[in-house]
CSV table of C-alpha atoms and ligand atoms in Angstrom, one decimal:
chain,number,residue,atom,x,y,z
A,1,MET,CA,-13.6,5.6,16.8
A,2,MET,CA,-10.5,5.6,14.5
A,3,THR,CA,-8.3,2.5,14.8
A,4,HIS,CA,-4.9,1.4,14.0
A,5,GLU,CA,-6.0,-2.2,13.1
A,6,THR,CA,-3.9,-3.9,10.4
A,7,SER,CA,-2.0,-6.9,9.8
A,8,PHE,CA,0.3,-8.7,7.3
A,9,PHE,CA,-1.4,-9.2,3.9
A,10,ARG,CA,-4.6,-8.1,5.2
A,11,ASP,CA,-7.5,-9.5,3.3
A,12,LYS,CA,-5.1,-11.4,1.0
A,13,ALA,CA,-6.9,-10.8,-2.3
A,14,PRO,CA,-5.7,-7.2,-2.9
A,15,PHE,CA,-2.1,-8.6,-2.8
A,16,GLU,CA,-3.1,-11.6,-5.0
A,17,THR,CA,-4.6,-9.1,-7.6
A,18,LEU,CA,-1.7,-6.7,-7.3
A,19,ALA,CA,0.6,-9.6,-8.1
A,20,ARG,CA,-1.4,-10.6,-11.4
A,21,LEU,CA,-1.5,-6.8,-12.4
A,22,ILE,CA,2.3,-6.2,-12.0
A,23,PRO,CA,3.8,-8.3,-14.9
A,24,ASP,CA,1.7,-6.2,-17.5
A,25,LEU,CA,2.6,-3.0,-15.8
A,26,LEU,CA,6.3,-3.8,-15.6
A,27,ALA,CA,6.2,-4.6,-19.5
A,28,ARG,CA,4.6,-1.2,-20.0
A,29,ARG,CA,7.3,0.4,-17.9
A,30,GLY,CA,10.3,-1.3,-19.4
A,31,VAL,CA,12.0,1.8,-20.5
A,32,MET,CA,11.5,3.9,-17.6
A,33,LYS,CA,12.2,1.0,-15.0
A,34,GLN,CA,10.5,2.8,-12.3
A,35,LEU,CA,7.6,1.5,-10.0
A,36,VAL,CA,6.0,3.4,-7.3
A,37,ILE,CA,3.4,2.0,-4.8
A,38,TRP,CA,1.7,4.2,-2.2
A,39,SER,CA,0.2,2.8,1.0
A,40,ALA,CA,-1.7,5.9,2.1
A,41,ALA,CA,-2.7,5.1,5.5
A,42,CYS,CA,-0.1,2.5,6.5
A,43,SER,CA,-0.8,2.5,10.2
A,44,THR,CA,2.0,0.4,11.9
A,45,GLY,CA,3.6,-0.7,8.8
A,46,GLN,CA,2.3,-4.1,8.1
A,47,GLU,CA,0.9,-3.1,4.8
A,48,PRO,CA,4.1,-1.6,3.1
A,49,TYR,CA,6.2,-4.4,4.5
A,50,SER,CA,3.7,-6.9,3.0
A,51,LEU,CA,4.2,-5.1,-0.4
A,52,ALA,CA,8.0,-5.1,-0.2
A,53,MET,CA,7.6,-9.0,0.6
A,54,LEU,CA,5.5,-9.5,-2.3
A,55,LEU,CA,7.8,-7.8,-4.6
A,56,HIS,CA,10.8,-9.7,-3.2
A,57,GLU,CA,9.0,-13.1,-3.3
A,58,ARG,CA,7.4,-12.8,-6.7
A,59,PHE,CA,9.4,-10.2,-8.9
A,60,PHE,CA,13.0,-10.2,-7.3
A,61,SER,CA,14.8,-10.9,-10.6
A,62,LEU,CA,12.7,-8.9,-12.8
A,63,LEU,CA,13.0,-5.8,-10.6
A,64,SER,CA,16.7,-6.0,-10.0
A,65,SER,CA,17.5,-3.3,-12.2
A,66,TRP,CA,14.7,-1.0,-11.4
A,67,ARG,CA,13.9,2.1,-9.0
A,68,VAL,CA,11.3,0.6,-6.7
A,69,ARG,CA,9.7,2.9,-4.3
A,70,ILE,CA,7.0,2.2,-1.5
A,71,ILE,CA,6.0,5.4,-0.1
A,72,ALA,CA,4.0,4.7,3.3
A,73,SER,CA,2.2,7.5,5.0
A,74,ASP,CA,-0.1,7.9,8.0
A,75,LEU,CA,-1.5,10.7,10.0
A,76,SER,CA,-0.5,9.3,13.2
A,77,GLN,CA,3.1,9.9,14.3
A,78,ILE,CA,2.7,7.0,16.9
A,79,ALA,CA,1.8,4.7,14.4
A,80,LEU,CA,4.6,5.8,11.9
A,81,GLY,CA,7.2,5.5,14.4
A,82,ARG,CA,6.3,1.8,15.0
A,83,ALA,CA,6.3,1.4,11.2
A,84,ARG,CA,9.7,3.0,10.8
A,85,GLU,CA,11.1,0.8,13.7
A,86,GLY,CA,9.6,-2.3,11.7
A,87,ILE,CA,9.6,-4.7,14.8
A,88,TYR,CA,6.7,-6.9,15.6
A,89,SER,CA,5.4,-9.0,18.3
A,90,GLU,CA,5.1,-13.0,17.9
A,91,LEU,CA,1.4,-12.2,17.7
A,92,GLU,CA,1.6,-9.5,15.1
A,93,THR,CA,3.8,-11.7,12.9
A,94,ALA,CA,1.3,-14.6,13.4
A,95,ARG,CA,-1.4,-12.5,11.9
A,96,GLY,CA,-0.8,-12.9,8.0
A,97,LEU,CA,2.7,-14.3,8.0
A,98,SER,CA,3.5,-18.0,7.4
A,99,PRO,CA,6.4,-19.5,9.3
A,100,ALA,CA,8.4,-19.5,6.2
A,101,MET,CA,7.9,-15.8,5.3
A,102,LYS,CA,8.7,-14.8,8.8
A,103,THR,CA,12.0,-16.5,8.7
A,104,LYS,CA,12.9,-15.4,5.3
A,105,TYR,CA,12.1,-11.7,6.0
A,106,PHE,CA,12.5,-11.2,9.6
A,107,ARG,CA,15.3,-11.4,12.2
A,108,PRO,CA,14.8,-12.3,15.9
A,109,LEU,CA,15.3,-9.6,18.1
A,110,GLN,CA,14.9,-9.9,21.9
A,111,GLY,CA,11.8,-11.9,21.8
A,112,ARG,CA,10.3,-9.9,18.8
A,113,TRP,CA,11.0,-10.0,15.0
A,114,SER,CA,12.7,-7.1,13.1
A,115,VAL,CA,12.1,-6.6,9.4
A,116,ALA,CA,15.0,-7.5,7.3
A,117,GLN,CA,16.9,-4.9,5.5
A,118,ASN,CA,16.1,-5.9,1.9
A,119,CYS,CA,12.5,-5.0,2.7
A,120,ARG,CA,13.2,-1.9,4.7
A,121,GLY,CA,15.3,-0.3,1.8
A,122,LEU,CA,12.4,-0.1,-0.5
A,123,ILE,CA,10.2,1.8,1.8
A,124,GLU,CA,10.0,5.7,2.5
A,125,PHE,CA,7.9,6.8,5.6
A,126,ARG,CA,6.2,10.1,5.6
A,127,GLN,CA,3.6,11.8,7.7
A,128,LEU,CA,0.7,12.9,5.7
A,129,ASN,CA,-2.9,14.0,6.5
A,130,LEU,CA,-5.2,12.8,3.6
A,131,THR,CA,-7.7,15.4,4.4
A,132,GLN,CA,-5.4,18.5,4.1
A,133,PRO,CA,-3.3,19.8,1.3
A,134,TRP,CA,-0.6,17.2,0.3
A,135,PRO,CA,3.0,17.8,-0.4
A,136,THR,CA,3.9,16.8,-4.0
A,137,MET,CA,3.7,13.1,-4.6
A,138,PRO,CA,5.4,11.3,-7.3
A,139,ALA,CA,3.0,9.7,-10.1
A,140,CYS,CA,1.9,6.3,-8.7
A,141,ASP,CA,1.4,3.1,-10.4
A,142,PHE,CA,-0.7,1.7,-7.5
A,143,ILE,CA,-2.2,3.1,-4.6
A,144,LEU,CA,-3.5,1.3,-1.4
A,145,LEU,CA,-6.1,3.5,0.2
A,146,ARG,CA,-7.5,0.8,2.7
A,147,ASN,CA,-9.8,1.0,5.6
A,148,VAL,CA,-9.3,4.6,6.2
A,149,LEU,CA,-12.2,6.3,3.8
A,150,LEU,CA,-14.6,5.1,6.1
A,151,TYR,CA,-13.7,7.6,8.8
A,152,PHE,CA,-14.2,10.3,6.4
A,153,ASP,CA,-17.7,11.9,5.5
A,154,VAL,CA,-19.0,11.6,1.9
A,155,PRO,CA,-17.8,15.0,0.4
A,156,THR,CA,-14.2,14.2,2.1
A,157,ARG,CA,-13.9,10.8,0.8
A,158,MET,CA,-14.8,12.3,-2.8
A,159,ALA,CA,-12.2,15.1,-2.5
A,160,VAL,CA,-9.7,12.5,-1.3
A,161,LEU,CA,-10.5,10.1,-4.1
A,162,GLU,CA,-10.4,12.8,-6.7
A,163,ARG,CA,-6.8,13.8,-5.6
A,164,MET,CA,-5.8,10.0,-5.6
A,165,ARG,CA,-7.2,9.8,-9.2
A,166,ARG,CA,-4.7,12.8,-10.3
A,167,THR,CA,-1.9,11.0,-8.4
A,168,LEU,CA,-2.3,7.7,-10.1
A,169,ARG,CA,-0.8,7.3,-13.6
A,170,PRO,CA,-3.5,6.9,-16.3
A,171,ASP,CA,-2.7,3.0,-16.3
A,172,GLY,CA,-2.4,2.8,-12.5
A,173,ALA,CA,-4.8,1.1,-10.0
A,174,LEU,CA,-6.3,2.0,-6.8
A,175,PHE,CA,-7.3,-0.5,-4.0
A,176,LEU,CA,-9.7,0.2,-1.3
A,177,GLY,CA,-10.6,-1.6,1.8
A,178,GLY,CA,-13.1,-4.7,1.7
A,179,ALA,CA,-15.9,-2.8,3.0
A,180,GLU,CA,-15.2,0.5,1.2
A,181,THR,CA,-16.8,1.3,-2.3
A,182,MET,CA,-17.2,4.4,-4.6
A,183,LEU,CA,-20.7,3.2,-5.2
A,184,GLY,CA,-22.8,6.3,-6.2
A,185,MET,CA,-19.8,8.7,-6.5
A,186,ASP,CA,-19.3,9.8,-10.1
A,187,ILE,CA,-15.7,10.7,-9.8
A,188,GLY,CA,-13.8,9.3,-12.6
A,189,TYR,CA,-13.0,5.7,-11.9
A,190,GLU,CA,-14.0,2.5,-13.3
A,191,ARG,CA,-14.4,-0.5,-11.1
A,192,LYS,CA,-12.5,-3.6,-12.1
A,193,ILE,CA,-13.0,-7.3,-10.9
A,194,GLY,CA,-9.6,-8.6,-9.5
A,195,THR,CA,-8.7,-11.9,-7.8
A,196,GLY,CA,-11.5,-12.1,-5.0
A,197,CYS,CA,-11.7,-8.1,-4.7
A,198,SER,CA,-12.4,-5.1,-6.6
A,199,TYR,CA,-9.9,-2.4,-7.8
A,200,TYR,CA,-10.3,0.8,-9.5
A,201,VAL,CA,-8.7,2.5,-12.6
A,202,PRO,CA,-9.0,6.1,-13.8
A,203,LEU,CA,-11.4,6.6,-16.4
A,204,LYS,CA,-10.1,7.5,-19.8
A,205,ARG,CA,-11.5,11.1,-20.4
B,301,SAM,C1,-7.6,0.8,10.2
B,301,SAM,S1,-6.0,1.7,9.8
B,301,SAM,C2,-5.6,1.0,8.2
B,301,SAM,C3,-4.2,0.4,8.0
B,301,SAM,C4,-4.1,-0.4,6.6
B,301,SAM,N1,-4.3,0.6,5.5
B,301,SAM,C5,-5.1,-1.4,6.5
B,301,SAM,O1,-5.9,-1.5,5.7
B,301,SAM,O2,-4.6,-2.5,7.3
B,301,SAM,C6,-6.5,3.2,9.5
B,301,SAM,C7,-5.3,4.3,9.5
B,301,SAM,O3,-5.7,5.4,8.9
B,301,SAM,C8,-5.0,6.5,9.6
B,301,SAM,N2,-5.7,7.8,9.4
B,301,SAM,C9,-6.9,8.2,9.8
B,301,SAM,N3,-7.0,9.4,9.4
B,301,SAM,C10,-6.2,9.8,8.4
B,301,SAM,C11,-5.9,10.8,7.6
B,301,SAM,N4,-6.8,12.2,7.8
B,301,SAM,N5,-5.0,10.9,7.0
B,301,SAM,C12,-4.0,9.9,6.9
B,301,SAM,N6,-4.1,8.8,7.6
B,301,SAM,C13,-5.2,8.7,8.4
B,301,SAM,C14,-5.0,6.1,11.1
B,301,SAM,O4,-3.9,6.8,11.7
B,301,SAM,C15,-4.8,4.8,10.8
B,301,SAM,O5,-3.4,4.2,11.0
């Protein structure tokens, strides 16, 4: 059964790995000054807001003159509605956020917590079914495709991963969920070891 289970900075390691990959990528994009990250099954929004907080926390001054886009998509209009709203309960914010991060990036709103504008402004929400033809996507530097592949059969997984490879820039990277793998699938990625997790880069052909 499909769930919308998610949390802020879920599994931590992919966010730590991203933070380690970003400086080199920014150096390579120094002329273009564009960074595109796609959260491809964003559920109720905690994943893309975590990305926005990470960029603000660690790369704020470096990125001030850049065009930064976080594209957040999901199949479910209900989940996307909550993601766009960006308002979370005490319990939801307690899952993954330190009190300091909560105070810095959220505003209290009638007993709940509303994401601050500096994070909202980076994110574009859109409905997208990964198993149907996609609208044109911009070339992405990083794609997070986490905890959704496990709901698809193997041929569908392979088709989605193949399209993700064509959407990634040649020096970009793809992150899967902790229990997801490309083991046994020959679809043009190389597995790399990050900080406590794996990630995948397109094979040079
Ligand atoms: C378990 S959540 C994962 C959320 C987030 N990526 C994370 O790891 O915390 C799975 C999400 O995948 C979405 N989903 C399921 N099938 C999909 C499809 N065909 N296309 C796009 N999203 C889909 C669901 O609506 C749900 O929000």
